[in-house]
Coordinates of C-alpha atoms in Angstrom, one line a residue:
M6 CA 178.3 184.1 -20.3
S7 CA 175.2 183.6 -18.0
E8 CA 171.7 184.0 -19.3
S9 CA 168.8 185.6 -17.5
K10 CA 165.6 183.9 -16.8
D11 CA 163.8 186.5 -18.9
T12 CA 166.0 185.6 -21.9
I13 CA 165.3 181.9 -21.6
T14 CA 161.6 182.4 -21.4
K15 CA 161.4 185.2 -24.0
H16 CA 159.5 183.3 -26.6
D17 CA 157.1 181.5 -24.3
P18 CA 156.4 182.7 -20.7
L19 CA 154.9 179.4 -19.9
P20 CA 157.5 176.8 -18.9
S21 CA 156.9 173.6 -20.9
P22 CA 156.7 170.2 -19.2
A23 CA 160.2 169.5 -20.3
T24 CA 161.7 172.5 -18.4
E25 CA 162.4 172.5 -14.7
G26 CA 160.8 175.8 -13.8
A27 CA 157.3 175.5 -12.4
D28 CA 156.4 179.2 -12.0
V29 CA 155.3 181.6 -14.7
D30 CA 157.0 184.9 -15.3
M31 CA 153.8 186.9 -14.8
G32 CA 155.1 190.2 -16.1
Q33 CA 156.2 188.8 -19.4
Y34 CA 153.1 186.6 -19.5
R35 CA 150.8 189.6 -19.3
A36 CA 152.9 191.6 -21.8
T37 CA 153.0 188.8 -24.5
V38 CA 149.8 186.9 -24.1
P39 CA 146.4 188.4 -25.2
R40 CA 143.9 189.1 -22.4
W41 CA 141.4 186.6 -23.8
K42 CA 143.9 183.8 -23.8
R43 CA 145.0 184.7 -20.2
V44 CA 141.4 184.5 -19.1
W45 CA 140.9 181.2 -20.9
Q46 CA 144.1 179.6 -19.4
H47 CA 143.3 180.9 -15.9
S48 CA 142.7 178.1 -13.3
L49 CA 139.5 179.7 -12.1
T50 CA 138.1 179.9 -15.7
Q51 CA 138.9 176.2 -16.2
M52 CA 137.2 175.4 -12.9
I53 CA 134.1 177.4 -14.0
L54 CA 134.0 175.5 -17.3
L55 CA 134.3 172.2 -15.4
S56 CA 131.6 173.4 -12.9
I57 CA 129.2 174.2 -15.8
Q58 CA 129.6 170.7 -17.1
A59 CA 128.9 169.4 -13.6
F60 CA 125.8 171.6 -13.7
C61 CA 124.6 170.2 -17.0
G62 CA 125.4 166.6 -16.4
P63 CA 125.7 165.1 -12.9
A64 CA 123.5 167.8 -11.4
M65 CA 120.7 167.0 -13.8
A66 CA 121.1 163.3 -13.1
D67 CA 121.0 164.1 -9.3
A68 CA 117.8 166.2 -10.0
I69 CA 116.2 163.2 -11.7
T70 CA 117.3 161.0 -8.7
G71 CA 115.9 163.6 -6.4
L72 CA 112.4 163.0 -7.8
G73 CA 112.4 159.6 -6.0
G74 CA 112.9 156.5 -8.2
G75 CA 113.8 158.8 -11.1
G76 CA 110.3 160.3 -11.0
L77 CA 108.7 157.1 -12.3
A78 CA 105.5 155.6 -10.8
T79 CA 107.5 152.9 -9.1
P80 CA 111.3 153.1 -8.3
H81 CA 112.1 149.4 -9.1
I82 CA 113.2 149.8 -12.8
S83 CA 115.0 153.1 -12.0
N84 CA 117.0 151.4 -9.2
I85 CA 118.0 148.5 -11.6
A86 CA 119.1 151.0 -14.3
T87 CA 121.1 153.0 -11.7
A88 CA 122.7 149.9 -10.2
I89 CA 123.9 149.0 -13.7
T90 CA 125.2 152.5 -14.3
Y91 CA 127.3 152.4 -11.2
A92 CA 128.5 148.8 -11.7
L93 CA 130.0 149.8 -15.1
L94 CA 131.2 153.1 -13.8
A95 CA 133.2 151.2 -11.2
V96 CA 134.8 149.0 -13.8
V97 CA 135.7 151.8 -16.1
C98 CA 137.0 154.0 -13.2
F99 CA 139.3 151.2 -12.2
L100 CA 141.1 151.6 -15.5
G101 CA 140.3 155.3 -15.7
G102 CA 143.7 156.6 -14.5
P103 CA 145.7 155.2 -17.3
L104 CA 142.9 156.0 -19.8
V105 CA 142.6 159.6 -18.9
N106 CA 146.4 160.2 -18.6
K107 CA 146.7 158.8 -22.1
I108 CA 143.9 160.7 -23.9
G109 CA 144.1 163.7 -21.7
V110 CA 141.6 165.3 -19.3
K111 CA 139.9 167.4 -22.0
W112 CA 139.0 164.5 -24.3
A113 CA 137.8 162.3 -21.4
L114 CA 135.5 165.2 -20.5
V115 CA 134.3 165.4 -24.1
I116 CA 133.5 161.6 -24.2
G117 CA 131.7 161.8 -20.9
S118 CA 129.6 164.9 -21.8
M119 CA 128.4 163.2 -25.0
S120 CA 126.8 160.5 -22.8
F121 CA 124.9 162.9 -20.5
P122 CA 121.7 163.3 -22.7
I123 CA 121.2 159.6 -23.0
E124 CA 119.9 159.3 -19.4
G125 CA 117.3 162.1 -19.9
S126 CA 116.1 160.6 -23.1
A127 CA 115.7 157.2 -21.6
Y128 CA 113.6 158.5 -18.7
Y129 CA 111.4 160.4 -21.2
C130 CA 110.9 157.2 -23.3
N131 CA 110.1 155.2 -20.2
S132 CA 107.6 157.8 -18.8
K133 CA 106.0 158.5 -22.2
F134 CA 106.0 155.0 -23.9
G135 CA 106.7 152.6 -21.0
N136 CA 110.0 151.7 -22.7
Q137 CA 112.0 149.9 -20.0
W138 CA 114.8 148.2 -22.1
Y139 CA 116.1 151.6 -23.2
L140 CA 116.2 152.8 -19.6
I141 CA 118.3 149.8 -18.7
L142 CA 120.6 150.2 -21.8
S143 CA 121.0 153.9 -21.0
G144 CA 122.3 152.9 -17.6
A145 CA 125.1 150.8 -19.2
I146 CA 126.0 153.6 -21.7
S147 CA 125.9 156.3 -19.0
G148 CA 128.1 154.2 -16.7
I149 CA 130.8 154.0 -19.3
G150 CA 130.7 157.6 -20.5
T151 CA 130.2 159.1 -17.1
A152 CA 133.1 157.1 -15.7
C153 CA 135.4 158.8 -18.2
W154 CA 134.1 162.2 -17.2
Y155 CA 134.2 161.5 -13.5
V156 CA 137.8 160.4 -13.5
A157 CA 138.8 163.4 -15.5
E158 CA 136.7 165.7 -13.2
A159 CA 138.2 164.2 -10.1
G160 CA 141.8 164.8 -11.3
A161 CA 140.9 168.3 -12.4
I162 CA 139.2 169.5 -9.2
M163 CA 142.2 168.3 -7.2
T164 CA 144.8 169.9 -9.5
L165 CA 143.5 173.2 -10.8
A166 CA 143.3 175.2 -7.5
P167 CA 146.2 177.1 -6.0
S168 CA 147.3 175.6 -2.7
G169 CA 145.7 178.3 -0.6
A170 CA 142.3 178.2 -2.3
R171 CA 141.5 174.5 -2.7
G172 CA 138.6 174.6 -0.3
K173 CA 136.9 177.5 -2.1
Y174 CA 137.5 175.9 -5.6
L175 CA 136.0 172.6 -4.4
A176 CA 133.0 174.6 -2.9
L177 CA 132.5 176.2 -6.3
W178 CA 132.3 172.7 -7.9
I179 CA 129.9 171.3 -5.3
V180 CA 127.7 174.4 -5.4
S181 CA 127.5 174.2 -9.2
R182 CA 126.2 170.7 -8.9
N183 CA 123.6 171.8 -6.4
L184 CA 122.6 174.9 -8.5
G185 CA 121.9 172.3 -11.2
Q186 CA 119.6 170.5 -8.8
L187 CA 118.0 173.9 -8.0
V188 CA 117.2 174.6 -11.6
G189 CA 116.1 171.0 -12.1
G190 CA 113.9 171.3 -9.1
A191 CA 112.3 174.4 -10.5
I192 CA 111.6 172.6 -13.7
N193 CA 110.1 169.6 -11.7
L194 CA 107.9 171.8 -9.6
S195 CA 106.6 174.0 -12.5
K196 CA 105.4 170.8 -14.3
N197 CA 104.3 168.8 -11.3
H198 CA 102.6 171.1 -8.9
E199 CA 99.0 169.9 -9.0
K200 CA 97.6 168.4 -5.8
G201 CA 96.5 164.8 -6.0
A202 CA 98.6 163.8 -9.0
E203 CA 99.4 160.0 -8.9
G204 CA 102.0 157.9 -10.6
G205 CA 105.2 159.4 -12.1
I206 CA 106.5 162.8 -13.1
S207 CA 105.2 164.5 -16.3
P208 CA 107.1 163.3 -19.4
D209 CA 107.7 166.9 -20.4
T210 CA 109.9 167.3 -17.3
Y211 CA 112.5 165.0 -18.9
I212 CA 112.7 167.1 -22.1
A213 CA 113.9 170.1 -20.1
F214 CA 116.6 167.9 -18.5
L215 CA 117.6 166.5 -21.9
I216 CA 118.1 170.0 -23.3
I217 CA 120.3 171.1 -20.4
E218 CA 122.3 167.8 -20.5
S219 CA 123.1 168.4 -24.1
L220 CA 124.8 171.8 -23.3
A221 CA 127.7 170.1 -21.5
L222 CA 129.6 169.2 -24.7
P223 CA 130.6 172.7 -25.9
F224 CA 132.0 173.6 -22.5
A225 CA 134.0 170.4 -22.4
L226 CA 135.6 171.4 -25.8
L227 CA 136.8 174.7 -24.2
I228 CA 138.9 172.9 -21.5
T229 CA 142.7 173.5 -22.0
P230 CA 145.4 171.0 -21.2
F231 CA 146.9 171.1 -17.7
E232 CA 150.3 172.2 -19.0
R233 CA 148.8 175.4 -20.4
V234 CA 146.9 176.4 -17.2
V235 CA 148.1 179.3 -15.1
R236 CA 146.9 179.4 -11.5
S237 CA 146.0 182.7 -9.9
D238 CA 149.2 182.7 -7.8
G239 CA 151.4 182.4 -10.9
T240 CA 152.2 178.7 -10.3
K241 CA 152.1 176.0 -13.0
I242 CA 150.6 172.6 -12.5
V243 CA 153.3 170.0 -12.0
I244 CA 153.2 167.5 -14.8
A245 CA 155.0 164.2 -14.4
E246 CA 156.8 162.4 -17.2
T247 CA 154.5 160.6 -19.6
L248 CA 154.3 156.9 -18.9
S249 CA 153.7 154.0 -21.3
T250 CA 150.5 152.1 -21.2
K251 CA 152.2 149.2 -19.5
Q252 CA 153.7 151.5 -16.8
E253 CA 150.3 153.2 -16.3
L254 CA 148.6 149.8 -15.8
K255 CA 151.3 148.9 -13.2
R256 CA 150.4 152.1 -11.4
I257 CA 146.8 150.9 -10.9
A258 CA 147.9 148.2 -8.5
K259 CA 150.3 150.6 -6.8
T260 CA 147.6 153.2 -6.4
M261 CA 144.9 150.8 -5.2
T262 CA 147.2 149.4 -2.6
S263 CA 148.6 152.7 -1.4
K264 CA 148.1 153.9 2.1
L265 CA 146.0 156.8 0.9
I266 CA 143.5 154.6 -0.9
M267 CA 143.5 151.7 1.5
L268 CA 142.6 154.1 4.4
S269 CA 140.1 156.1 2.5
A270 CA 138.4 153.0 0.7
L271 CA 135.6 152.5 3.3
W272 CA 134.9 156.3 3.3
A273 CA 134.6 156.1 -0.5
L274 CA 132.3 153.2 -0.3
W275 CA 130.1 155.1 2.2
S276 CA 130.3 158.6 0.7
F277 CA 127.4 158.2 -1.7
F278 CA 125.9 155.0 -0.4
Y279 CA 122.9 157.0 0.9
S280 CA 121.6 158.0 -2.5
G281 CA 119.9 154.8 -3.4
T282 CA 118.0 154.6 -0.1
W283 CA 116.9 158.2 -0.1
S284 CA 115.7 157.9 -3.7
T285 CA 113.6 154.9 -2.7
Y286 CA 112.4 156.8 0.4
L287 CA 111.1 159.7 -1.6
G288 CA 109.5 157.4 -4.2
T289 CA 107.8 155.3 -1.6
Y290 CA 106.4 158.0 0.9
F291 CA 106.0 161.3 -1.0
S292 CA 103.5 162.6 -3.5
V293 CA 104.5 163.7 -7.0
R294 CA 104.5 167.4 -6.2
S295 CA 106.2 167.0 -2.8
R296 CA 108.9 165.1 -4.5
A297 CA 109.2 167.9 -7.0
L298 CA 109.4 170.5 -4.2
S299 CA 112.1 168.4 -2.4
S300 CA 114.4 168.6 -5.5
L301 CA 113.9 172.4 -5.6
I302 CA 114.7 173.3 -1.9
S303 CA 117.1 170.6 -0.9
P304 CA 120.2 172.3 -2.5
F305 CA 119.9 175.7 -0.6
F306 CA 121.6 174.8 2.7
C307 CA 124.3 172.9 0.8
I308 CA 125.5 176.1 -0.9
V309 CA 126.1 177.8 2.4
G310 CA 127.6 174.7 4.1
C311 CA 130.1 173.9 1.3
F312 CA 131.5 177.5 1.1
G313 CA 131.7 177.5 4.9
L314 CA 133.7 174.3 5.0
G315 CA 135.8 175.6 2.1
F316 CA 136.8 178.7 4.2
I317 CA 137.7 176.5 7.1
L318 CA 139.9 174.2 5.0
D319 CA 141.7 177.2 3.5
M320 CA 142.5 178.9 6.8
K321 CA 146.1 179.9 6.7
S322 CA 146.4 180.4 10.4
L323 CA 146.1 176.6 10.9
S324 CA 148.4 173.8 9.6
Q325 CA 147.0 171.6 6.9
R326 CA 146.8 168.7 9.3
R327 CA 144.8 170.6 11.8
R328 CA 142.4 171.8 9.1
A329 CA 142.0 168.2 8.0
Q330 CA 141.1 167.1 11.5
I331 CA 138.6 169.9 12.0
G332 CA 137.0 169.2 8.7
L333 CA 136.6 165.5 9.6
Y334 CA 134.9 166.3 12.9
I335 CA 132.4 168.7 11.2
V336 CA 131.5 166.2 8.5
V337 CA 131.1 163.2 10.9
I338 CA 129.1 165.1 13.5
L339 CA 126.6 166.4 11.0
N340 CA 126.2 163.0 9.3
V341 CA 125.6 161.2 12.6
G342 CA 122.8 163.6 13.5
V343 CA 121.1 163.1 10.1
Y344 CA 121.3 159.3 10.2
I345 CA 119.8 159.1 13.7
W346 CA 116.9 161.3 12.6
S347 CA 116.3 159.3 9.5
I348 CA 116.3 155.9 11.3
I349 CA 113.8 157.3 13.9
M350 CA 111.5 158.5 11.1
Q351 CA 111.7 155.2 9.1
T352 CA 110.9 153.2 12.3
R353 CA 107.8 155.3 12.7
F354 CA 106.8 154.7 9.1
N355 CA 107.3 150.9 9.5
S356 CA 104.8 151.0 12.4
H357 CA 102.3 153.2 10.6
N358 CA 102.6 153.7 6.8
P359 CA 101.9 157.4 6.1
G360 CA 100.9 156.8 2.4
H361 CA 102.0 159.5 0.0
I362 CA 102.9 162.6 2.0
D363 CA 102.0 165.9 0.4
W364 CA 103.6 169.3 1.2
D365 CA 100.5 170.5 3.1
D366 CA 100.4 167.5 5.4
G367 CA 101.5 168.0 9.0
L368 CA 104.0 165.2 8.7
Y369 CA 105.8 166.7 5.7
A370 CA 108.4 168.9 7.6
S371 CA 109.6 166.3 10.0
S372 CA 109.8 163.5 7.3
F373 CA 111.4 165.7 4.7
L374 CA 114.0 167.5 6.8
P375 CA 116.4 164.5 7.1
Y376 CA 116.5 164.4 3.3
F377 CA 117.0 168.1 3.1
F378 CA 120.1 167.8 5.4
I379 CA 121.5 164.7 3.8
Q380 CA 121.7 166.8 0.6
T381 CA 124.2 169.0 2.5
T382 CA 126.1 166.5 4.6
G383 CA 126.6 164.1 1.6
P384 CA 128.2 166.8 -0.7
L385 CA 130.2 168.1 2.3
S386 CA 131.7 164.6 2.7
Q387 CA 132.7 164.6 -1.0
S388 CA 134.2 168.0 -1.0
Y389 CA 136.2 167.3 2.2
M390 CA 137.5 163.9 0.8
Y391 CA 138.7 165.4 -2.5
W392 CA 140.4 168.2 -0.5
L393 CA 142.1 165.6 1.6
L394 CA 143.2 163.5 -1.4
S395 CA 144.7 166.5 -3.1
S396 CA 146.8 167.1 0.1
F397 CA 148.9 164.0 -0.7
A398 CA 149.5 164.3 -4.5
T399 CA 152.9 165.0 -6.0
D400 CA 151.7 165.8 -9.6
A401 CA 148.6 166.1 -11.8
Q402 CA 148.7 162.5 -13.0
E403 CA 148.7 161.2 -9.4
N404 CA 145.6 163.2 -8.7
V405 CA 143.9 161.5 -11.7
R406 CA 144.9 158.1 -10.5
N407 CA 143.8 158.8 -6.9
G408 CA 140.6 160.3 -8.1
A409 CA 140.0 157.3 -10.4
A410 CA 140.6 154.9 -7.5
F411 CA 138.3 156.8 -5.2
R412 CA 135.6 157.1 -7.8
C413 CA 135.8 153.4 -8.5
I414 CA 135.2 152.4 -4.9
E415 CA 132.5 155.1 -4.6
A416 CA 130.7 153.7 -7.6
I417 CA 130.9 150.2 -6.1
G418 CA 129.1 151.5 -3.1
Q419 CA 126.4 153.2 -5.2
A420 CA 125.9 150.1 -7.2
I421 CA 125.5 148.0 -4.1
A422 CA 123.1 150.6 -2.6
Y423 CA 120.8 150.8 -5.6
G424 CA 121.0 147.0 -6.1
M425 CA 120.1 146.5 -2.4
N426 CA 117.1 148.9 -2.8
T427 CA 115.7 146.8 -5.7
Q428 CA 115.1 144.2 -3.0
T429 CA 114.0 146.5 -0.1
T430 CA 111.7 149.0 -2.0
S431 CA 109.1 149.0 0.8
N432 CA 111.5 149.4 3.7
P433 CA 114.4 151.9 3.4
L434 CA 115.3 151.3 7.1
V435 CA 117.7 148.6 5.9
G436 CA 119.5 151.1 3.8
F437 CA 119.7 153.7 6.5
C438 CA 121.1 151.3 9.0
V439 CA 123.7 149.9 6.6
T440 CA 124.8 153.4 5.6
F441 CA 125.1 154.5 9.2
A442 CA 127.1 151.3 10.1
L443 CA 129.4 152.0 7.1
L444 CA 130.1 155.5 8.5
G445 CA 131.1 154.0 11.8
V446 CA 133.4 151.4 10.2
A447 CA 135.0 154.0 7.9
L448 CA 135.8 156.4 10.7
V449 CA 138.7 154.6 12.3
P450 CA 140.9 154.4 9.1
M451 CA 139.9 157.9 8.2
I452 CA 141.2 159.2 11.5
M453 CA 144.5 157.4 10.8
L454 CA 144.7 159.0 7.4
V455 CA 143.9 162.5 8.6
N456 CA 146.4 162.3 11.4
S457 CA 149.1 161.5 8.7
T458 CA 148.2 164.5 6.5
P459 CA 151.4 166.3 5.4
D460 CA 151.7 169.9 6.6
R461 CA 152.4 170.9 3.0
I462 CA 151.1 169.6 -0.3
P463 CA 153.9 167.4 -1.9
A464 CA 153.2 168.9 -5.3
D465 CA 154.0 172.4 -4.0
V466 CA 157.3 171.1 -2.5
V467 CA 158.2 169.5 -5.9
A468 CA 157.4 172.8 -7.7
E469 CA 159.6 174.8 -5.3
K470 CA 162.5 172.3 -5.9
Q471 CA 162.0 172.7 -9.6
D472 CA 162.1 176.4 -9.4
E473 CA 165.3 176.3 -7.3
A474 CA 167.0 174.0 -9.8
F475 CA 165.8 176.2 -12.6
E476 CA 167.3 179.4 -11.0
K477 CA 170.6 177.7 -10.4
R478 CA 170.8 176.6 -14.0
V479 CA 169.9 180.1 -15.2
D480 CA 172.7 181.6 -13.0
L481 CA 175.4 179.4 -14.3

């Protein structure tokens, strides 16, 4: 006698990883699962929890970086510590796919969130007591902990969203990071607004950052495993069969040599290469309070830009490949404009050193605006790339591996950038030119990758086949 689908799923409306059905019986799910649990397991709720962690952790780190040289009197030690952070982050990210797939996304986020407050405390100790060894040690600890968090985050942001809302979900994530910079910038400005202040940022500024960084941990503990998440369209996340550690390690080589990563590697190297040079630029040419103001106002345009790009990438009237092509054109054109402007400004500064530019100086607007726009074009490049990577994945674990590989190469680029700026602290022109050249070199393989974008996400195709197989089995 045949059984109905409702009978099979009577005790648990969520198909387990062992079953073939990928969709959720939403009627039974609403009838049998308490509202609080449905809200908690919803993909948007999980994305918000992840975004809050991004607000408390990476966004606060970005706000400190936005002070120019970490807000210290000279950017040299900050650049050394940051270079160490990204060097270790690259190493851990290289092994991050197997690690996160073994311990789970939730516990990788917990480990990472525990490392966030260390950076704020190290900058405070350096600013208050001149303690440089702790700042450098914190760079190493943060590199390891943040790498765990970044790999888990990358896998989550590419997996949680329904196929028709990936751009908007990624925009929410990017905006949360920039809202963190907005709050951080308000803290900076409130404590560093007096004209004529010399040296570094007030030590009390870092205490506020430290408090916010400590809040990431409880939100990490609220993350639910992927197999329990229900997307807004009723689909489940496709979970592949668990692999052994040896098999996971073999997948590293397969992932790193895949067409997807090989063609996107130079873009990953370039994507955040600008951060080291712009941090040095602010620390070299801007006063304390103008650096504080820059960290407050720079996120505004990014919020509008990221949601605008998200709507374009989610347009149902265009094929996925066409949306990928349009997104690439937008990101590249905006970045080219910013880099040309920044190189022109730095060439002028090399001819005539402006000293420490204050916000009431006539030169402030033209010298600050390139930094303002790079804080939009940089995150746009990131949001677009993660959207593109998720267009190729077949399951959640593959998203984690691809995200780990991308983050590894990205961290190598950041380590090189900050290391390079420890040697070119008085002339950011070298960094601007290298970054601009990297964009040009990365563009050709990216065009090849974008033109091979599948018209449908492979994971969605897999889910549909699982559903069809499940229906056939139920009808037997």
